[in-house]
XYZ file of C-alpha atoms in Angstrom:
124
model
C -163.699 273.268 155.237
C -161.169 270.639 155.846
C -158.269 270.790 153.413
C -154.826 269.189 153.111
C -152.110 270.569 150.766
C -148.930 268.551 150.194
C -145.537 269.940 149.109
C -141.949 268.890 148.911
C -142.035 266.294 146.230
C -139.454 266.255 143.384
C -136.873 264.251 141.595
C -133.748 262.905 143.361
C -131.126 260.209 142.743
C -131.048 257.146 144.726
C -129.699 257.625 148.112
C -130.933 261.188 148.292
C -133.508 262.666 150.705
C -136.685 264.638 150.593
C -139.136 265.991 153.091
C -142.833 266.126 152.310
C -145.037 268.470 154.165
C -148.841 268.519 154.403
C -150.417 271.743 155.575
C -153.823 271.192 157.226
C -156.683 273.522 157.556
C -160.143 273.471 158.935
C -160.876 270.396 161.042
C -158.518 268.136 159.037
C -155.630 268.483 161.539
C -157.394 267.570 164.760
C -158.228 264.031 163.660
C -157.232 260.982 165.443
C -155.150 259.588 162.656
C -152.715 261.294 160.215
C -150.730 259.465 157.586
C -149.048 259.269 154.268
C -150.031 256.914 151.479
C -148.391 256.447 147.996
C -149.458 254.944 144.710
C -147.106 254.067 141.951
C -148.220 253.802 138.278
C -150.046 250.471 137.816
C -150.084 249.595 141.483
C -152.557 249.954 144.265
C -152.374 252.737 146.936
C -150.463 251.642 149.870
C -149.909 252.931 153.347
C -146.531 254.329 154.143
C -146.595 255.814 157.621
C -149.051 256.732 160.283
C -149.090 258.966 163.434
C -151.935 258.956 165.886
C -153.027 261.529 168.338
C -150.938 260.144 171.216
C -147.768 260.359 168.989
C -147.481 256.532 168.243
C -146.173 255.766 164.816
C -146.314 252.902 162.322
C -144.431 252.308 159.142
C -144.634 250.034 156.232
C -141.762 247.508 156.312
C -140.339 248.897 152.999
C -139.621 252.264 154.577
C -138.773 251.513 158.129
C -135.634 253.156 159.387
C -135.509 255.337 156.258
C -138.737 257.342 156.554
C -139.845 259.380 159.588
C -143.410 260.788 160.104
C -143.758 263.742 162.464
C -146.080 266.643 162.932
C -145.933 270.250 164.187
C -149.174 270.811 166.084
C -148.622 274.594 166.259
C -148.228 274.936 162.549
C -150.746 272.155 161.832
C -148.202 270.462 159.508
C -147.600 266.782 158.882
C -144.123 265.766 157.695
C -142.586 262.708 156.050
C -138.871 262.786 156.089
C -137.477 260.320 153.494
C -133.889 259.287 153.502
C -131.931 256.781 151.475
C -134.563 257.051 148.812
C -134.723 254.089 146.336
C -136.084 253.838 142.817
C -138.984 251.761 144.205
C -140.041 254.667 146.267
C -141.147 256.446 143.164
C -144.898 257.290 143.491
C -147.490 260.014 144.086
C -147.539 260.675 147.861
C -150.855 261.609 149.574
C -151.394 262.757 153.071
C -154.513 261.781 154.780
C -156.411 262.331 158.081
C -159.134 260.309 159.481
C -161.075 259.867 162.695
C -160.305 256.192 162.584
C -157.508 253.760 162.044
C -157.781 250.649 160.047
C -154.944 248.269 160.921
C -151.539 249.965 160.760
C -152.811 252.977 158.674
C -155.479 255.489 158.721
C -158.876 254.458 157.544
C -159.600 255.254 153.898
C -163.383 255.428 154.332
C -165.718 258.214 153.643
C -164.660 260.445 156.513
C -161.074 260.497 155.341
C -159.680 263.711 154.102
C -157.085 263.544 151.338
C -154.507 265.889 149.876
C -154.004 266.355 146.162
C -150.749 264.534 146.110
C -147.131 265.266 145.503
C -144.930 263.328 143.075
C -141.734 261.762 144.173
C -139.383 260.401 141.561
C -136.203 258.551 142.375
C -133.725 257.745 139.664
C -130.987 255.026 139.876
């Protein structure tokens, strides 16, 4: 059964760094699209970063330059390196895999697999 498990979240001060990891199992890793989403309290879920099977990446404007998405195919792990964190980056972060892409990010339809989320809190 496809499964994604995130880790690496935590509390940091503004300007700090965190690296999120998403361990995939089952068929969840060999999907066309892998990505990170986040949802802050009272806000809608938004796409953060995407990597597709040929290695191309896309980022939300708000995280460009600061965040880097990558993956280790041998370990079946998706990463999100987050540098220069800001209080507005505070959110629950979710990894997702999908056979499809929708615009700049992975599709969020029925065939998308989601992790349980990991909390990132950035204090000023």
